[in-house]
Amino acid sequence: MGRQEDELVAFLRLWTSKEAVGKALGLGLGEAGLRREMPLGGGAVESVPGLVVTHVPWPGAVLTVAAPTSRVEVSRRSPTLDPSCARG
């Protein structure tokens, strides 16, 4: 990866971390969500005790999950071209 691509991935990890935490809290990016500090490599969110963020490797995408520390289980499944939720 080149420097610009590394910087873009770092920015997207930070942004998706903020989005994931905001969604986990039910606040979105409101309530100072943009100013909330995030662990850049994933891990515990200091400003929200009991919440962790995890970066999930996915080809061509930046994916971050926020979940309570009590039990975190992330499963990676490949998306399909015809997911059942899209067939309405």
Short mmCIF file of N, CA and C in Angstrom, two decimals:
data_model
loop_
_atom_site.label_atom_id
_atom_site.label_comp_id
_atom_site.label_asym_id
_atom_site.label_seq_id
_atom_site.Cartn_x
_atom_site.Cartn_y
_atom_site.Cartn_z
N MET A 1 0.84 -1.19 0.00
CA MET A 1 0.00 0.00 0.00
C MET A 1 0.88 1.24 0.00
N GLY A 2 0.44 2.25 -0.72
CA GLY A 2 1.15 3.51 -0.71
C GLY A 2 0.73 4.35 0.48
N ARG A 3 1.45 5.44 0.68
CA ARG A 3 1.17 6.30 1.84
C ARG A 3 -0.25 6.87 1.81
N GLN A 4 -0.69 7.34 0.64
CA GLN A 4 -2.05 7.89 0.55
C GLN A 4 -3.10 6.84 0.87
N GLU A 5 -2.88 5.63 0.39
CA GLU A 5 -3.84 4.56 0.65
C GLU A 5 -3.85 4.20 2.14
N ASP A 6 -2.66 4.18 2.77
CA ASP A 6 -2.58 3.92 4.22
C ASP A 6 -3.34 4.99 5.00
N GLU A 7 -3.17 6.25 4.60
CA GLU A 7 -3.86 7.35 5.28
C GLU A 7 -5.37 7.25 5.09
N LEU A 8 -5.80 6.86 3.90
CA LEU A 8 -7.23 6.72 3.64
C LEU A 8 -7.81 5.60 4.50
N VAL A 9 -7.13 4.47 4.58
CA VAL A 9 -7.60 3.35 5.40
C VAL A 9 -7.65 3.77 6.87
N ALA A 10 -6.63 4.50 7.34
CA ALA A 10 -6.63 4.96 8.74
C ALA A 10 -7.82 5.88 9.00
N PHE A 11 -8.09 6.81 8.06
CA PHE A 11 -9.24 7.70 8.22
C PHE A 11 -10.55 6.91 8.25
N LEU A 12 -10.69 5.96 7.32
CA LEU A 12 -11.92 5.18 7.26
C LEU A 12 -12.11 4.31 8.50
N ARG A 13 -11.04 3.79 9.05
CA ARG A 13 -11.15 3.02 10.30
C ARG A 13 -11.61 3.91 11.44
N LEU A 14 -11.07 5.12 11.51
CA LEU A 14 -11.49 6.06 12.55
C LEU A 14 -12.97 6.42 12.36
N TRP A 15 -13.35 6.76 11.15
CA TRP A 15 -14.74 7.15 10.86
C TRP A 15 -15.71 6.00 11.14
N THR A 16 -15.39 4.80 10.66
CA THR A 16 -16.31 3.68 10.87
C THR A 16 -16.37 3.29 12.34
N SER A 17 -15.29 3.53 13.09
CA SER A 17 -15.33 3.29 14.53
C SER A 17 -16.32 4.24 15.19
N LYS A 18 -16.26 5.51 14.83
CA LYS A 18 -17.19 6.50 15.40
C LYS A 18 -18.64 6.16 15.03
N GLU A 19 -18.85 5.76 13.77
CA GLU A 19 -20.19 5.36 13.33
C GLU A 19 -20.69 4.14 14.10
N ALA A 20 -19.83 3.13 14.25
CA ALA A 20 -20.22 1.89 14.93
C ALA A 20 -20.56 2.15 16.39
N VAL A 21 -19.75 2.95 17.07
CA VAL A 21 -20.01 3.26 18.48
C VAL A 21 -21.30 4.07 18.60
N GLY A 22 -21.47 5.06 17.73
CA GLY A 22 -22.70 5.86 17.76
C GLY A 22 -23.94 5.01 17.56
N LYS A 23 -23.87 4.05 16.66
CA LYS A 23 -25.01 3.16 16.42
C LYS A 23 -25.23 2.22 17.60
N ALA A 24 -24.14 1.72 18.19
CA ALA A 24 -24.27 0.84 19.35
C ALA A 24 -24.93 1.56 20.52
N LEU A 25 -24.68 2.86 20.63
CA LEU A 25 -25.27 3.66 21.70
C LEU A 25 -26.65 4.20 21.34
N GLY A 26 -27.05 4.04 20.07
CA GLY A 26 -28.33 4.56 19.63
C GLY A 26 -28.35 6.07 19.45
N LEU A 27 -27.16 6.66 19.26
CA LEU A 27 -27.05 8.12 19.16
C LEU A 27 -26.58 8.61 17.80
N GLY A 28 -26.12 7.71 16.96
CA GLY A 28 -25.51 8.15 15.71
C GLY A 28 -24.27 8.97 16.02
N LEU A 29 -24.00 9.96 15.20
CA LEU A 29 -22.84 10.81 15.46
C LEU A 29 -23.20 12.04 16.28
N GLY A 30 -24.46 12.11 16.74
CA GLY A 30 -24.87 13.20 17.62
C GLY A 30 -24.28 13.01 19.01
N GLU A 31 -24.65 13.84 19.93
CA GLU A 31 -24.17 13.72 21.31
C GLU A 31 -22.65 13.64 21.37
N ALA A 32 -21.97 14.53 20.65
CA ALA A 32 -20.50 14.62 20.64
C ALA A 32 -19.83 13.40 20.02
N GLY A 33 -20.54 12.63 19.22
CA GLY A 33 -19.96 11.43 18.61
C GLY A 33 -18.75 11.70 17.74
N LEU A 34 -18.73 12.84 17.05
CA LEU A 34 -17.57 13.15 16.22
C LEU A 34 -16.33 13.44 17.05
N ARG A 35 -16.53 13.93 18.29
CA ARG A 35 -15.40 14.26 19.15
C ARG A 35 -14.98 13.09 20.05
N ARG A 36 -15.74 12.02 20.04
CA ARG A 36 -15.43 10.87 20.89
C ARG A 36 -14.12 10.23 20.44
N GLU A 37 -13.19 10.00 21.36
CA GLU A 37 -11.91 9.38 21.02
C GLU A 37 -12.09 7.89 20.79
N MET A 38 -11.39 7.39 19.79
CA MET A 38 -11.48 5.98 19.41
C MET A 38 -10.11 5.33 19.51
N PRO A 39 -10.07 4.03 19.86
CA PRO A 39 -8.80 3.31 19.80
C PRO A 39 -8.48 3.00 18.34
N LEU A 40 -7.39 3.53 17.83
CA LEU A 40 -7.11 3.43 16.40
C LEU A 40 -6.92 2.00 15.91
N GLY A 41 -6.39 1.13 16.73
CA GLY A 41 -6.19 -0.25 16.30
C GLY A 41 -7.31 -1.17 16.73
N GLY A 42 -8.39 -0.60 17.26
CA GLY A 42 -9.47 -1.39 17.82
C GLY A 42 -9.21 -1.61 19.30
N GLY A 43 -10.23 -2.03 20.02
CA GLY A 43 -10.10 -2.28 21.45
C GLY A 43 -11.14 -1.53 22.25
N ALA A 44 -10.88 -1.38 23.54
CA ALA A 44 -11.83 -0.73 24.44
C ALA A 44 -11.97 0.75 24.12
N VAL A 45 -13.21 1.24 24.19
CA VAL A 45 -13.50 2.66 23.98
C VAL A 45 -13.50 3.29 25.37
N GLU A 46 -12.48 4.07 25.69
CA GLU A 46 -12.33 4.61 27.04
C GLU A 46 -13.50 5.47 27.48
N SER A 47 -14.09 6.22 26.56
CA SER A 47 -15.19 7.11 26.94
C SER A 47 -16.52 6.37 27.11
N VAL A 48 -16.56 5.10 26.74
CA VAL A 48 -17.78 4.29 26.87
C VAL A 48 -17.39 2.96 27.52
N PRO A 49 -17.33 2.91 28.85
CA PRO A 49 -16.93 1.67 29.52
C PRO A 49 -17.80 0.49 29.09
N GLY A 50 -17.15 -0.63 28.86
CA GLY A 50 -17.89 -1.84 28.48
C GLY A 50 -18.13 -2.00 26.99
N LEU A 51 -17.54 -1.11 26.16
CA LEU A 51 -17.74 -1.19 24.71
C LEU A 51 -16.38 -1.32 24.02
N VAL A 52 -16.30 -2.21 23.05
CA VAL A 52 -15.08 -2.37 22.27
C VAL A 52 -15.39 -2.21 20.79
N VAL A 53 -14.38 -1.79 20.03
CA VAL A 53 -14.50 -1.76 18.58
C VAL A 53 -13.50 -2.76 18.00
N THR A 54 -13.92 -3.41 16.94
CA THR A 54 -13.10 -4.40 16.25
C THR A 54 -13.13 -4.11 14.77
N HIS A 55 -11.96 -4.08 14.15
CA HIS A 55 -11.87 -3.90 12.70
C HIS A 55 -11.86 -5.29 12.07
N VAL A 56 -12.79 -5.53 11.19
CA VAL A 56 -12.94 -6.84 10.55
C VAL A 56 -12.32 -6.79 9.16
N PRO A 57 -11.31 -7.62 8.88
CA PRO A 57 -10.71 -7.61 7.55
C PRO A 57 -11.73 -8.05 6.49
N TRP A 58 -11.83 -7.27 5.44
CA TRP A 58 -12.76 -7.59 4.35
C TRP A 58 -12.17 -7.01 3.07
N PRO A 59 -11.98 -7.81 2.04
CA PRO A 59 -11.35 -7.32 0.81
C PRO A 59 -12.11 -6.13 0.21
N GLY A 60 -11.39 -5.05 -0.03
CA GLY A 60 -11.96 -3.89 -0.68
C GLY A 60 -12.88 -3.05 0.18
N ALA A 61 -12.90 -3.28 1.50
CA ALA A 61 -13.80 -2.53 2.37
C ALA A 61 -13.15 -2.30 3.73
N VAL A 62 -13.68 -1.33 4.45
CA VAL A 62 -13.28 -1.08 5.84
C VAL A 62 -14.52 -1.33 6.67
N LEU A 63 -14.45 -2.32 7.54
CA LEU A 63 -15.61 -2.74 8.34
C LEU A 63 -15.24 -2.70 9.81
N THR A 64 -16.04 -2.01 10.61
CA THR A 64 -15.81 -1.91 12.04
C THR A 64 -17.08 -2.27 12.78
N VAL A 65 -16.92 -3.03 13.86
CA VAL A 65 -18.04 -3.46 14.69
C VAL A 65 -17.82 -2.94 16.10
N ALA A 66 -18.86 -2.40 16.73
CA ALA A 66 -18.81 -2.01 18.14
C ALA A 66 -19.76 -2.92 18.89
N ALA A 67 -19.28 -3.45 20.01
CA ALA A 67 -20.09 -4.40 20.78
C ALA A 67 -19.72 -4.34 22.25
N PRO A 68 -20.65 -4.77 23.12
CA PRO A 68 -20.33 -4.82 24.55
C PRO A 68 -19.23 -5.84 24.81
N THR A 69 -18.43 -5.58 25.83
CA THR A 69 -17.32 -6.48 26.13
C THR A 69 -17.78 -7.78 26.78
N SER A 70 -19.01 -7.84 27.25
CA SER A 70 -19.47 -9.05 27.94
C SER A 70 -19.36 -10.29 27.05
N ARG A 71 -19.71 -10.15 25.80
CA ARG A 71 -19.58 -11.28 24.87
C ARG A 71 -19.53 -10.74 23.45
N VAL A 72 -18.41 -10.89 22.81
CA VAL A 72 -18.25 -10.41 21.45
C VAL A 72 -17.91 -11.60 20.56
N GLU A 73 -18.75 -11.81 19.56
CA GLU A 73 -18.51 -12.89 18.60
C GLU A 73 -18.77 -12.33 17.22
N VAL A 74 -17.73 -12.25 16.41
CA VAL A 74 -17.86 -11.72 15.06
C VAL A 74 -17.63 -12.86 14.09
N SER A 75 -18.57 -13.05 13.19
CA SER A 75 -18.47 -14.11 12.20
C SER A 75 -18.42 -13.45 10.83
N ARG A 76 -17.53 -13.90 9.99
CA ARG A 76 -17.38 -13.31 8.66
C ARG A 76 -17.99 -14.25 7.64
N ARG A 77 -18.95 -13.74 6.92
CA ARG A 77 -19.57 -14.51 5.84
C ARG A 77 -19.50 -13.68 4.58
N SER A 78 -19.29 -14.34 3.48
CA SER A 78 -19.23 -13.62 2.21
C SER A 78 -20.62 -13.19 1.78
N PRO A 79 -20.73 -11.95 1.30
CA PRO A 79 -22.03 -11.51 0.81
C PRO A 79 -22.38 -12.27 -0.47
N THR A 80 -23.66 -12.44 -0.70
CA THR A 80 -24.09 -13.11 -1.93
C THR A 80 -24.63 -12.07 -2.90
N LEU A 81 -24.73 -12.46 -4.13
CA LEU A 81 -25.28 -11.54 -5.12
C LEU A 81 -26.79 -11.45 -5.01
N ASP A 82 -27.41 -12.39 -4.34
CA ASP A 82 -28.86 -12.41 -4.20
C ASP A 82 -29.24 -12.70 -2.74
N PRO A 83 -28.93 -11.75 -1.82
CA PRO A 83 -29.26 -12.01 -0.42
C PRO A 83 -30.77 -12.09 -0.21
N SER A 84 -31.18 -12.93 0.71
CA SER A 84 -32.61 -13.11 0.97
C SER A 84 -33.28 -11.81 1.39
N CYS A 85 -32.55 -10.92 2.07
CA CYS A 85 -33.17 -9.67 2.51
C CYS A 85 -33.46 -8.73 1.34
N ALA A 86 -32.79 -8.95 0.18
CA ALA A 86 -33.02 -8.08 -0.97
C ALA A 86 -34.16 -8.56 -1.84
N ARG A 87 -34.64 -9.75 -1.58
CA ARG A 87 -35.73 -10.30 -2.39
C ARG A 87 -37.06 -9.94 -1.77
N GLY A 88 -37.57 -8.91 -1.72
CA GLY A 88 -38.75 -8.62 -0.95
C GLY A 88 -39.99 -8.80 -1.61
#
